[in-house]
Amino acid sequence: MVKNTWISRTAARLDLPEDLISDLPRIEWIAMKTLKIENHKGLNHFSDSCIELHIASGILIIQGEILSVSTLTHDEVSIHGHIHSISLKG
Amino acid sequence: MFKQWIRVKVKIRGEYTIQVINRLLLNRIEITDLKQLSDRAEFVIRYSNLGELRKAARKTGCSISLSRTGNRIDLFCRSYLPSAAACLIAVTAFLYAFQYIWSVEIKGANPEVRAEAAEILKDHGIKPGVLKSELLINLQSTGILYKHIEQLSWAEFEEKGSRLIITLREKTVSNPSEEETLMHLVASKAGTVHTLSVSAGSPAVKKDDVVSKGDILVSGYIGREDHEKPVMAKGSVQAVTWYTANVSMPLDSRINKYTGSNYHAYALKAGSLSTPYLPVKRQSFDLQTKHRQEKQIKIFGFSTPFYLITETYKEVTEDKQKMSAEEYTSLLKSIAAENILSKVEGKGKILEEKILHEDIENGTVKLTIFYQVLENIAVPKPFIEETRE
């Protein structure tokens, strides 16, 4: 859900990706083993079976097995492991 | 500097581990290899960020312990080796590129010779993209060119970085035959010999000799009798020659003088269209000169397609010029002297001038002036039957 409607409208008009001009998260899931998330707002919960990340529109829940965070910076996180599901809690 | 490179493994125990990590993230600190073990979390940060970790862990009740990261060399290799290898490859490729010739420029000679030389060099492997060490440079290459191009008189190979510059010179002058090079110096006009300067040949005249046109001044034969050897006579023979100049000029000469009054008219022009001149009503002079000037209009340095035409009209009056006899004489003398000097191609020197005759006839001044000029009268003349003694 996009709160900044005028930003999304502008992005649509200018044919720009929304994640570039707004604070929306961008999620890349590569080969079921690597997950890259940009524009997160910090960790909420962390264990080897579940990682919860704050994002602009709620909490992103990643569930799986042997999960580990290979890189964690202020706006990007890279997660490795057997990822089973990704869900969003608004 | 090394603190940036060294990495430390952090083991953190406590209730608020997540808060500590989030505080580090807010301070833009990079965390790697974050793992949650049974009773603790483990991650790796840079040694220089340990101060920030201490601040982040303050009042959270978390206990922190530090240890070395497993294999330091492995970590170094993992983080820096790819970029170092890329740099090394780039530098090697960059330096290796200098070992090649990337352009071959052929200068000089005519386009035909250049094209021929380019083709021959290409056939012999001198072309862009070859290694400098494989190149047949200088002696061998010039030898190839001399062998194939007959018109070539000189070829030079020069390496400038990755450029190969080949300078060619073609044979321009064919060698004159022996008969043509052997010559006398003869008089081009009559005169009295003043100075003789001979660098080759034997002088046939001496100072104060009067010579007429065609006389041999410097002979092309040297040596004693019966052992004469023909050479190309060289030298200069300065002789006093005589000229008579007739000049005339009307007594009354008319000249135009500007009175100083003028006016301007303006018009705009775009392409082939132009506006009428402004002001429309304007004064006019009986005698006037017109000067037109076109100037492109520019706004803030940008050229516009409009031109401003300015026409300037200047009033002139006709005036009769009267000069004294002396003025006429000096003016005519200078004109006559210029004429004479132009005849001797500016290389001569006027020794003496004398007015032979002065006359005023039908409003025209006529002057006959005699000139004595010092000039080089020697001209080369090849050996032919008439001159051979």
GROMACS .gro file of C-alpha atoms in nm:
model
  479
    1MET     CA    1   0.000   0.000   0.000
    2VAL     CA    2   0.144   0.333  -0.102
    3LYS     CA    3   0.079   0.622   0.131
    4ASN     CA    4   0.237   0.896  -0.073
    5THR     CA    5  -0.015   0.885  -0.351
    6TRP     CA    6   0.112   1.197  -0.525
    7ILE     CA    7   0.460   1.044  -0.541
    8SER     CA    8   0.323   0.724  -0.690
    9ARG     CA    9   0.117   0.924  -0.939
   10THR     CA   10   0.425   1.126  -1.041
   11ALA     CA   11   0.629   0.808  -1.074
   12ALA     CA   12   0.356   0.657  -1.295
   13ARG     CA   13   0.343   0.971  -1.510
   14LEU     CA   14   0.719   0.988  -1.551
   15ASP     CA   15   0.743   0.614  -1.600
   16LEU     CA   16   0.991   0.581  -1.313
   17PRO     CA   17   1.022   0.284  -1.075
   18GLU     CA   18   0.841   0.376  -0.753
   19ASP     CA   19   1.108   0.239  -0.523
   20LEU     CA   20   1.353   0.494  -0.658
   21ILE     CA   21   1.159   0.803  -0.558
   22SER     CA   22   0.961   0.671  -0.260
   23ASP     CA   23   1.067   0.476   0.047
   24LEU     CA   24   0.918   0.146  -0.064
   25PRO     CA   25   1.115  -0.173  -0.007
   26ARG     CA   26   1.263  -0.357  -0.301
   27ILE     CA   27   1.295  -0.731  -0.262
   28GLU     CA   28   1.508  -0.958  -0.477
   29TRP     CA   29   1.477  -1.330  -0.425
   30ILE     CA   30   1.748  -1.524  -0.601
   31ALA     CA   31   1.732  -1.903  -0.646
   32MET     CA   32   1.528  -1.953  -0.324
   33LYS     CA   33   1.848  -1.919  -0.122
   34THR     CA   34   1.941  -1.554  -0.129
   35LEU     CA   35   1.718  -1.264  -0.050
   36LYS     CA   36   1.818  -0.901  -0.092
   37ILE     CA   37   1.599  -0.633   0.058
   38GLU     CA   38   1.657  -0.262   0.005
   39ASN     CA   39   1.500   0.025   0.199
   40HIS     CA   40   1.438  -0.165   0.524
   41LYS     CA   41   1.400   0.020   0.850
   42GLY     CA   42   1.581  -0.216   1.086
   43LEU     CA   43   1.554  -0.559   1.249
   44ASN     CA   44   1.250  -0.655   1.455
   45HIS     CA   45   1.323  -1.018   1.532
   46PHE     CA   46   1.605  -1.248   1.443
   47SER     CA   47   1.651  -1.623   1.468
   48ASP     CA   48   1.774  -1.899   1.239
   49SER     CA   49   1.418  -1.986   1.136
   50CYS     CA   50   1.255  -1.642   1.117
   51ILE     CA   51   1.373  -1.291   1.042
   52GLU     CA   52   1.143  -0.993   1.082
   53LEU     CA   53   1.234  -0.658   0.926
   54HIS     CA   54   1.068  -0.320   0.966
   55ILE     CA   55   0.971  -0.163   0.634
   56ALA     CA   56   0.779   0.154   0.548
   57SER     CA   57   0.442  -0.021   0.523
   58GLY     CA   58   0.473  -0.269   0.811
   59ILE     CA   59   0.678  -0.573   0.900
   60LEU     CA   60   0.829  -0.817   0.652
   61ILE     CA   61   0.848  -1.175   0.783
   62ILE     CA   62   1.093  -1.419   0.627
   63GLN     CA   63   1.060  -1.779   0.735
   64GLY     CA   64   1.292  -2.068   0.655
   65GLU     CA   65   1.573  -2.281   0.786
   66ILE     CA   66   1.935  -2.203   0.876
   67LEU     CA   67   1.881  -1.836   0.802
   68SER     CA   68   2.175  -1.602   0.835
   69VAL     CA   69   2.236  -1.239   0.746
   70SER     CA   70   2.546  -1.209   0.532
   71THR     CA   71   2.540  -0.830   0.502
   72LEU     CA   72   2.342  -0.577   0.699
   73THR     CA   73   2.367  -0.205   0.633
   74HIS     CA   74   2.135   0.083   0.715
   75ASP     CA   75   1.932   0.035   0.397
   76GLU     CA   76   2.017  -0.305   0.259
   77VAL     CA   77   2.009  -0.656   0.395
   78SER     CA   78   2.119  -0.979   0.235
   79ILE     CA   79   1.980  -1.304   0.380
   80HIS     CA   80   2.102  -1.656   0.306
   81GLY     CA   81   1.942  -1.988   0.390
   82HIS     CA   82   1.650  -2.209   0.289
   83ILE     CA   83   1.374  -1.954   0.257
   84HIS     CA   84   1.023  -2.095   0.273
   85SER     CA   85   0.801  -1.792   0.277
   86ILE     CA   86   0.793  -1.413   0.275
   87SER     CA   87   0.493  -1.242   0.422
   88LEU     CA   88   0.391  -0.886   0.505
   89LYS     CA   89   0.219  -0.779   0.827
   90GLY     CA   90   0.065  -0.436   0.765
   91MET     CA   91   4.429   0.300   0.803
   92PHE     CA   92   4.475  -0.060   0.910
   93LYS     CA   93   4.182  -0.026   1.149
   94GLN     CA   94   3.962   0.002   0.843
   95TRP     CA   95   4.087  -0.332   0.719
   96ILE     CA   96   4.085  -0.533   1.040
   97ARG     CA   97   3.759  -0.702   1.122
   98VAL     CA   98   3.643  -0.821   1.459
   99LYS     CA   99   3.394  -1.094   1.549
  100VAL     CA  100   3.144  -0.971   1.810
  101LYS     CA  101   2.953  -1.209   2.036
  102ILE     CA  102   2.663  -1.040   2.206
  103ARG     CA  103   2.440  -1.183   2.480
  104GLY     CA  104   2.137  -1.023   2.631
  105GLU     CA  105   1.771  -0.930   2.599
  106TYR     CA  106   1.813  -0.630   2.372
  107THR     CA  107   2.045  -0.767   2.104
  108ILE     CA  108   1.815  -0.648   1.826
  109GLN     CA  109   1.817  -0.292   1.964
  110VAL     CA  110   2.195  -0.287   1.967
  111ILE     CA  111   2.206  -0.402   1.604
  112ASN     CA  112   1.944  -0.143   1.505
  113ARG     CA  113   2.144   0.134   1.676
  114LEU     CA  114   2.450   0.028   1.476
  115LEU     CA  115   2.245   0.038   1.158
  116LEU     CA  116   2.122   0.389   1.240
  117ASN     CA  117   2.487   0.494   1.266
  118ARG     CA  118   2.542   0.345   0.919
  119ILE     CA  119   2.774   0.071   1.037
  120GLU     CA  120   2.805  -0.232   0.817
  121ILE     CA  121   2.743  -0.569   0.980
  122THR     CA  122   2.837  -0.896   0.814
  123ASP     CA  123   2.785  -1.264   0.891
  124LEU     CA  124   2.506  -1.212   1.143
  125LYS     CA  125   2.407  -1.542   1.305
  126GLN     CA  126   2.175  -1.631   1.588
  127LEU     CA  127   2.307  -1.908   1.803
  128SER     CA  128   2.131  -2.068   2.100
  129ASP     CA  129   2.222  -1.808   2.360
  130ARG     CA  130   2.393  -1.534   2.166
  131ALA     CA  131   2.418  -1.348   1.837
  132GLU     CA  132   2.739  -1.322   1.643
  133PHE     CA  133   2.841  -1.076   1.379
  134VAL     CA  134   3.152  -0.917   1.227
  135ILE     CA  135   3.226  -0.544   1.217
  136ARG     CA  136   3.528  -0.331   1.138
  137TYR     CA  137   3.777  -0.264   1.412
  138SER     CA  138   3.728   0.112   1.367
  139ASN     CA  139   3.359   0.076   1.453
  140LEU     CA  140   3.414  -0.072   1.799
  141GLY     CA  141   3.361   0.268   1.963
  142GLU     CA  142   3.017   0.292   1.806
  143LEU     CA  143   2.939  -0.062   1.927
  144ARG     CA  144   3.022   0.040   2.284
  145LYS     CA  145   2.790   0.341   2.258
  146ALA     CA  146   2.514   0.128   2.106
  147ALA     CA  147   2.536  -0.133   2.379
  148ARG     CA  148   2.523   0.125   2.660
  149LYS     CA  149   2.241   0.075   2.915
  150THR     CA  150   2.103  -0.232   2.733
  151GLY     CA  151   2.254  -0.479   2.973
  152CYS     CA  152   2.406  -0.680   2.690
  153SER     CA  153   2.742  -0.841   2.738
  154ILE     CA  154   2.986  -0.821   2.453
  155SER     CA  155   3.292  -1.028   2.385
  156LEU     CA  156   3.530  -0.981   2.096
  157SER     CA  157   3.742  -1.232   1.909
  158ARG     CA  158   3.945  -1.261   1.595
  159THR     CA  159   3.765  -1.337   1.272
  160GLY     CA  160   3.851  -1.694   1.172
  161ASN     CA  161   4.098  -1.677   0.885
  162ARG     CA  162   4.217  -1.323   0.840
  163ILE     CA  163   4.389  -1.387   0.508
  164ASP     CA  164   4.081  -1.560   0.376
  165LEU     CA  165   3.867  -1.264   0.477
  166PHE     CA  166   4.110  -1.020   0.321
  167CYS     CA  167   4.111  -1.222   0.003
  168ARG     CA  168   3.734  -1.240   0.003
  169SER     CA  169   3.686  -0.868   0.041
  170TYR     CA  170   3.980  -0.717  -0.146
  171LEU     CA  171   4.116  -0.980  -0.381
  172PRO     CA  172   3.851  -0.942  -0.657
  173SER     CA  173   3.902  -0.565  -0.680
  174ALA     CA  174   4.279  -0.600  -0.654
  175ALA     CA  175   4.276  -0.861  -0.930
  176ALA     CA  176   4.054  -0.640  -1.146
  177CYS     CA  177   4.294  -0.348  -1.093
  178LEU     CA  178   4.592  -0.564  -1.179
  179ILE     CA  179   4.426  -0.695  -1.495
  180ALA     CA  180   4.328  -0.340  -1.595
  181VAL     CA  181   4.681  -0.204  -1.538
  182THR     CA  182   4.836  -0.500  -1.724
  183ALA     CA  183   4.596  -0.456  -2.015
  184PHE     CA  184   4.665  -0.081  -2.015
  185LEU     CA  185   5.042  -0.128  -2.018
  186TYR     CA  186   5.020  -0.409  -2.270
  187ALA     CA  187   4.821  -0.184  -2.501
  188PHE     CA  188   5.127   0.040  -2.527
  189GLN     CA  189   5.318  -0.248  -2.679
  190TYR     CA  190   5.105  -0.223  -2.991
  191ILE     CA  191   5.097   0.014  -3.283
  192TRP     CA  192   4.745   0.152  -3.304
  193SER     CA  193   4.777   0.391  -3.592
  194VAL     CA  194   5.008   0.429  -3.889
  195GLU     CA  195   5.032   0.780  -4.032
  196ILE     CA  196   5.205   0.845  -4.359
  197LYS     CA  197   5.308   1.204  -4.425
  198GLY     CA  198   5.479   1.386  -4.707
  199ALA     CA  199   5.511   1.297  -5.078
  200ASN     CA  200   5.205   1.294  -5.302
  201PRO     CA  201   4.887   1.094  -5.231
  202GLU     CA  202   4.981   0.837  -5.493
  203VAL     CA  203   5.314   0.755  -5.327
  204ARG     CA  204   5.148   0.756  -4.985
  205ALA     CA  205   4.885   0.506  -5.097
  206GLU     CA  206   5.149   0.286  -5.257
  207ALA     CA  207   5.365   0.299  -4.945
  208ALA     CA  208   5.064   0.215  -4.723
  209GLU     CA  209   4.986  -0.090  -4.935
  210ILE     CA  210   5.347  -0.213  -4.935
  211LEU     CA  211   5.379  -0.164  -4.559
  212LYS     CA  212   5.051  -0.348  -4.502
  213ASP     CA  213   5.176  -0.639  -4.710
  214HIS     CA  214   5.490  -0.652  -4.496
  215GLY     CA  215   5.296  -0.649  -4.170
  216ILE     CA  216   5.326  -0.283  -4.076
  217LYS     CA  217   4.966  -0.204  -3.992
  218PRO     CA  218   4.762  -0.098  -3.687
  219GLY     CA  219   4.735  -0.370  -3.423
  220VAL     CA  220   5.082  -0.525  -3.454
  221LEU     CA  221   5.325  -0.562  -3.167
  222LYS     CA  222   5.605  -0.310  -3.170
  223SER     CA  223   5.858  -0.589  -3.120
  224GLU     CA  224   5.727  -0.767  -3.431
  225LEU     CA  225   5.762  -0.453  -3.635
  226LEU     CA  226   6.036  -0.431  -3.890
  227ILE     CA  227   6.157  -0.091  -3.795
  228ASN     CA  228   6.379   0.163  -3.966
  229LEU     CA  229   6.646   0.001  -4.180
  230GLN     CA  230   6.450  -0.302  -4.292
  231SER     CA  231   6.125  -0.112  -4.351
  232THR     CA  232   6.289   0.178  -4.529
  233GLY     CA  233   6.474  -0.076  -4.739
  234ILE     CA  234   6.144  -0.233  -4.840
  235LEU     CA  235   6.005   0.106  -4.937
  236TYR     CA  236   6.311   0.208  -5.139
  237LYS     CA  237   6.299  -0.125  -5.316
  238HIS     CA  238   5.937  -0.096  -5.423
  239ILE     CA  239   5.891   0.278  -5.479
  240GLU     CA  240   6.128   0.425  -5.730
  241GLN     CA  241   6.010   0.784  -5.680
  242LEU     CA  242   6.109   0.772  -5.314
  243SER     CA  243   6.419   0.963  -5.215
  244TRP     CA  244   6.390   0.945  -4.836
  245ALA     CA  245   6.178   0.765  -4.575
  246GLU     CA  246   6.179   0.810  -4.201
  247PHE     CA  247   6.007   0.599  -3.935
  248GLU     CA  248   5.918   0.758  -3.605
  249GLU     CA  249   5.740   0.604  -3.308
  250LYS     CA  250   5.528   0.837  -3.097
  251GLY     CA  251   5.363   0.631  -2.825
  252SER     CA  252   5.132   0.394  -3.004
  253ARG     CA  253   5.152   0.589  -3.331
  254LEU     CA  254   5.391   0.512  -3.611
  255ILE     CA  255   5.465   0.818  -3.822
  256ILE     CA  256   5.625   0.758  -4.157
  257THR     CA  257   5.760   1.062  -4.338
  258LEU     CA  258   5.828   1.023  -4.708
  259ARG     CA  259   6.004   1.245  -4.957
  260GLU     CA  260   5.983   1.187  -5.327
  261LYS     CA  261   6.239   1.269  -5.589
  262THR     CA  262   6.141   1.608  -5.722
  263VAL     CA  263   6.434   1.729  -5.929
  264SER     CA  264   6.590   1.503  -6.183
  265ASN     CA  265   6.968   1.537  -6.212
  266PRO     CA  266   7.050   1.784  -6.488
  267SER     CA  267   7.279   1.656  -6.759
  268GLU     CA  268   7.646   1.750  -6.750
  269GLU     CA  269   7.610   1.974  -7.051
  270GLU     CA  270   7.341   2.186  -6.881
  271THR     CA  271   7.535   2.242  -6.560
  272LEU     CA  272   7.838   2.377  -6.738
  273MET     CA  273   7.791   2.741  -6.815
  274HIS     CA  274   7.944   3.088  -6.852
  275LEU     CA  275   7.821   3.406  -6.695
  276VAL     CA  276   7.739   3.666  -6.958
  277ALA     CA  277   7.624   4.027  -6.943
  278SER     CA  278   7.250   4.076  -6.957
  279LYS     CA  279   7.291   4.441  -7.054
  280ALA     CA  280   7.558   4.696  -7.136
  281GLY     CA  281   7.746   4.865  -6.854
  282THR     CA  282   8.075   4.943  -6.680
  283VAL     CA  283   8.207   4.674  -6.449
  284HIS     CA  284   8.219   4.799  -6.091
  285THR     CA  285   8.276   4.496  -5.869
  286LEU     CA  286   8.358   4.139  -5.964
  287SER     CA  287   8.295   3.850  -5.732
  288VAL     CA  288   8.364   3.502  -5.875
  289SER     CA  289   8.321   3.180  -5.678
  290ALA     CA  290   8.365   2.939  -5.973
  291GLY     CA  291   8.514   2.992  -6.318
  292SER     CA  292   8.769   3.242  -6.438
  293PRO     CA  293   8.688   3.614  -6.472
  294ALA     CA  294   8.698   3.741  -6.830
  295VAL     CA  295   8.666   4.112  -6.745
  296LYS     CA  296   8.815   4.348  -6.489
  297LYS     CA  297   8.702   4.659  -6.305
  298ASP     CA  298   8.604   4.963  -6.520
  299ASP     CA  299   8.575   4.749  -6.836
  300VAL     CA  300   8.286   4.850  -7.054
  301VAL     CA  301   8.083   4.547  -7.156
  302SER     CA  302   7.797   4.514  -7.397
  303LYS     CA  303   7.504   4.274  -7.387
  304GLY     CA  304   7.608   3.910  -7.435
  305ASP     CA  305   7.975   3.955  -7.346
  306ILE     CA  306   8.125   3.676  -7.134
  307LEU     CA  307   8.193   3.806  -6.785
  308VAL     CA  308   8.301   3.486  -6.613
  309SER     CA  309   8.426   3.200  -6.824
  310GLY     CA  310   8.321   2.846  -6.744
  311TYR     CA  311   8.668   2.709  -6.826
  312ILE     CA  312   8.940   2.687  -6.566
  313GLY     CA  313   9.302   2.575  -6.585
  314ARG     CA  314   9.590   2.643  -6.818
  315GLU     CA  315   9.573   2.622  -7.190
  316ASP     CA  316   9.536   2.272  -7.330
  317HIS     CA  317   9.437   2.154  -6.981
  318GLU     CA  318   9.112   2.342  -6.955
  319LYS     CA  319   8.832   2.198  -6.752
  320PRO     CA  320   8.467   2.308  -6.792
  321VAL     CA  321   8.280   2.409  -6.473
  322MET     CA  322   7.959   2.584  -6.381
  323ALA     CA  323   8.057   2.949  -6.351
  324LYS     CA  324   7.925   3.115  -6.037
  325GLY     CA  325   7.950   3.468  -5.910
  326SER     CA  326   7.808   3.817  -5.940
  327VAL     CA  327   7.921   4.110  -6.151
  328GLN     CA  328   7.805   4.449  -6.025
  329ALA     CA  329   7.811   4.699  -6.308
  330VAL     CA  330   7.703   5.058  -6.357
  331THR     CA  331   7.420   5.072  -6.611
  332TRP     CA  332   7.226   5.361  -6.757
  333TYR     CA  333   6.855   5.424  -6.786
  334THR     CA  334   6.643   5.710  -6.915
  335ALA     CA  335   6.298   5.762  -6.774
  336ASN     CA  336   6.018   5.975  -6.918
  337VAL     CA  337   5.745   6.079  -6.677
  338SER     CA  338   5.454   6.318  -6.718
  339MET     CA  339   5.176   6.452  -6.502
  340PRO     CA  340   4.890   6.703  -6.551
  341LEU     CA  341   4.937   7.039  -6.381
  342ASP     CA  342   4.585   7.053  -6.234
  343SER     CA  343   4.497   6.744  -6.039
  344ARG     CA  344   4.157   6.704  -5.880
  345ILE     CA  345   4.112   6.540  -5.545
  346ASN     CA  346   3.803   6.459  -5.337
  347LYS     CA  347   3.790   6.596  -4.985
  348TYR     CA  348   3.553   6.500  -4.706
  349THR     CA  349   3.367   6.798  -4.563
  350GLY     CA  350   3.298   6.622  -4.235
  351SER     CA  351   2.916   6.619  -4.262
  352ASN     CA  352   2.761   6.276  -4.278
  353TYR     CA  353   2.444   6.086  -4.190
  354HIS     CA  354   2.343   5.727  -4.127
  355ALA     CA  355   2.054   5.511  -4.247
  356TYR     CA  356   1.957   5.187  -4.079
  357ALA     CA  357   1.768   4.875  -4.189
  358LEU     CA  358   1.707   4.524  -4.056
  359LYS     CA  359   1.770   4.217  -4.265
  360ALA     CA  360   1.666   3.856  -4.217
  361GLY     CA  361   1.764   3.612  -4.491
  362SER     CA  362   1.687   3.780  -4.823
  363LEU     CA  363   1.423   4.015  -4.674
  364SER     CA  364   1.512   4.357  -4.548
  365THR     CA  365   1.314   4.650  -4.405
  366PRO     CA  366   1.317   4.999  -4.563
  367TYR     CA  367   1.596   5.225  -4.451
  368LEU     CA  368   1.527   5.457  -4.161
  369PRO     CA  369   1.499   5.757  -4.144
  370VAL     CA  370   1.296   5.760  -4.466
  371LYS     CA  371   1.334   6.138  -4.515
  372ARG     CA  372   1.694   6.224  -4.514
  373GLN     CA  373   1.916   6.494  -4.644
  374SER     CA  374   2.124   6.430  -4.950
  375PHE     CA  375   2.448   6.584  -5.064
  376ASP     CA  376   2.546   6.684  -5.419
  377LEU     CA  377   2.853   6.468  -5.397
  378GLN     CA  378   2.867   6.188  -5.147
  379THR     CA  379   3.024   5.851  -5.078
  380LYS     CA  380   2.831   5.553  -4.945
  381HIS     CA  381   2.967   5.294  -4.707
  382ARG     CA  382   2.757   4.988  -4.618
  383GLN     CA  383   2.814   4.768  -4.315
  384GLU     CA  384   2.628   4.453  -4.209
  385LYS     CA  385   2.642   4.331  -3.852
  386GLN     CA  386   2.476   4.024  -3.707
  387ILE     CA  387   2.264   4.095  -3.399
  388LYS     CA  388   2.365   3.893  -3.094
  389ILE     CA  389   2.171   3.862  -2.770
  390PHE     CA  390   2.369   3.741  -2.464
  391GLY     CA  391   2.629   3.593  -2.693
  392PHE     CA  392   2.374   3.399  -2.902
  393SER     CA  393   2.362   3.478  -3.272
  394THR     CA  394   2.021   3.571  -3.413
  395PRO     CA  395   1.928   3.545  -3.784
  396PHE     CA  396   1.883   3.925  -3.797
  397TYR     CA  397   2.138   4.164  -3.940
  398LEU     CA  398   2.160   4.538  -3.882
  399ILE     CA  399   2.256   4.724  -4.198
  400THR     CA  400   2.415   5.064  -4.150
  401GLU     CA  401   2.470   5.290  -4.448
  402THR     CA  402   2.695   5.588  -4.392
  403TYR     CA  403   2.682   5.877  -4.637
  404LYS     CA  404   2.968   6.124  -4.632
  405GLU     CA  405   2.971   6.455  -4.816
  406VAL     CA  406   3.266   6.520  -5.042
  407THR     CA  407   3.382   6.824  -5.236
  408GLU     CA  408   3.603   6.830  -5.540
  409ASP     CA  409   3.915   7.034  -5.496
  410LYS     CA  410   4.182   7.138  -5.738
  411GLN     CA  411   4.530   7.070  -5.619
  412LYS     CA  412   4.802   7.308  -5.711
  413MET     CA  413   5.163   7.235  -5.645
  414SER     CA  414   5.481   7.431  -5.693
  415ALA     CA  415   5.737   7.339  -5.959
  416GLU     CA  416   5.968   7.185  -5.695
  417GLU     CA  417   5.688   6.971  -5.561
  418TYR     CA  418   5.606   6.843  -5.908
  419THR     CA  419   5.970   6.768  -5.979
  420SER     CA  420   6.023   6.574  -5.656
  421LEU     CA  421   5.697   6.380  -5.706
  422LEU     CA  422   5.787   6.288  -6.064
  423LYS     CA  423   6.142   6.195  -5.957
  424SER     CA  424   6.013   5.954  -5.696
  425ILE     CA  425   5.776   5.796  -5.951
  426ALA     CA  426   6.057   5.758  -6.203
  427ALA     CA  427   6.294   5.612  -5.940
  428GLU     CA  428   6.031   5.352  -5.846
  429ASN     CA  429   5.995   5.258  -6.214
  430ILE     CA  430   6.369   5.214  -6.255
  431LEU     CA  431   6.404   5.005  -5.940
  432SER     CA  432   6.120   4.783  -6.053
  433LYS     CA  433   6.313   4.722  -6.377
  434VAL     CA  434   6.618   4.596  -6.185
  435GLU     CA  435   6.392   4.385  -5.962
  436GLY     CA  436   6.472   4.592  -5.653
  437LYS     CA  437   6.824   4.449  -5.629
  438GLY     CA  438   6.998   4.751  -5.775
  439LYS     CA  439   7.100   5.081  -5.627
  440ILE     CA  440   7.059   5.425  -5.789
  441LEU     CA  441   7.396   5.597  -5.794
  442GLU     CA  442   7.307   5.917  -5.972
  443GLU     CA  443   7.007   6.089  -6.126
  444LYS     CA  444   7.007   6.386  -6.360
  445ILE     CA  445   6.714   6.575  -6.516
  446LEU     CA  446   6.786   6.594  -6.887
  447HIS     CA  447   6.475   6.775  -6.998
  448GLU     CA  448   6.182   6.953  -6.831
  449ASP     CA  449   5.885   7.086  -7.025
  450ILE     CA  450   5.527   7.204  -6.969
  451GLU     CA  451   5.303   7.131  -7.261
  452ASN     CA  452   4.921   7.152  -7.280
  453GLY     CA  453   4.896   7.168  -6.900
  454THR     CA  454   5.118   6.861  -6.853
  455VAL     CA  455   5.459   6.852  -6.694
  456LYS     CA  456   5.703   6.629  -6.883
  457LEU     CA  457   6.032   6.518  -6.735
  458THR     CA  458   6.319   6.316  -6.883
  459ILE     CA  459   6.556   6.180  -6.616
  460PHE     CA  460   6.885   5.996  -6.660
  461TYR     CA  461   6.981   5.733  -6.405
  462GLN     CA  462   7.305   5.556  -6.324
  463VAL     CA  463   7.227   5.229  -6.150
  464LEU     CA  464   7.453   4.972  -5.986
  465GLU     CA  465   7.321   4.621  -6.047
  466ASN     CA  466   7.419   4.259  -6.107
  467ILE     CA  467   7.429   4.202  -6.481
  468ALA     CA  468   7.564   3.847  -6.479
  469VAL     CA  469   7.328   3.581  -6.612
  470PRO     CA  470   7.414   3.214  -6.666
  471LYS     CA  471   7.442   3.088  -7.020
  472PRO     CA  472   7.496   2.717  -7.091
  473PHE     CA  473   7.777   2.607  -7.320
  474ILE     CA  474   7.669   2.601  -7.680
  475GLU     CA  475   7.868   2.614  -7.999
  476GLU     CA  476   7.869   2.994  -8.019
  477THR     CA  477   8.017   3.046  -7.670
  478ARG     CA  478   8.265   2.760  -7.684
  479GLU     CA  479   8.603   2.903  -7.766
   0.00000   0.00000   0.00000
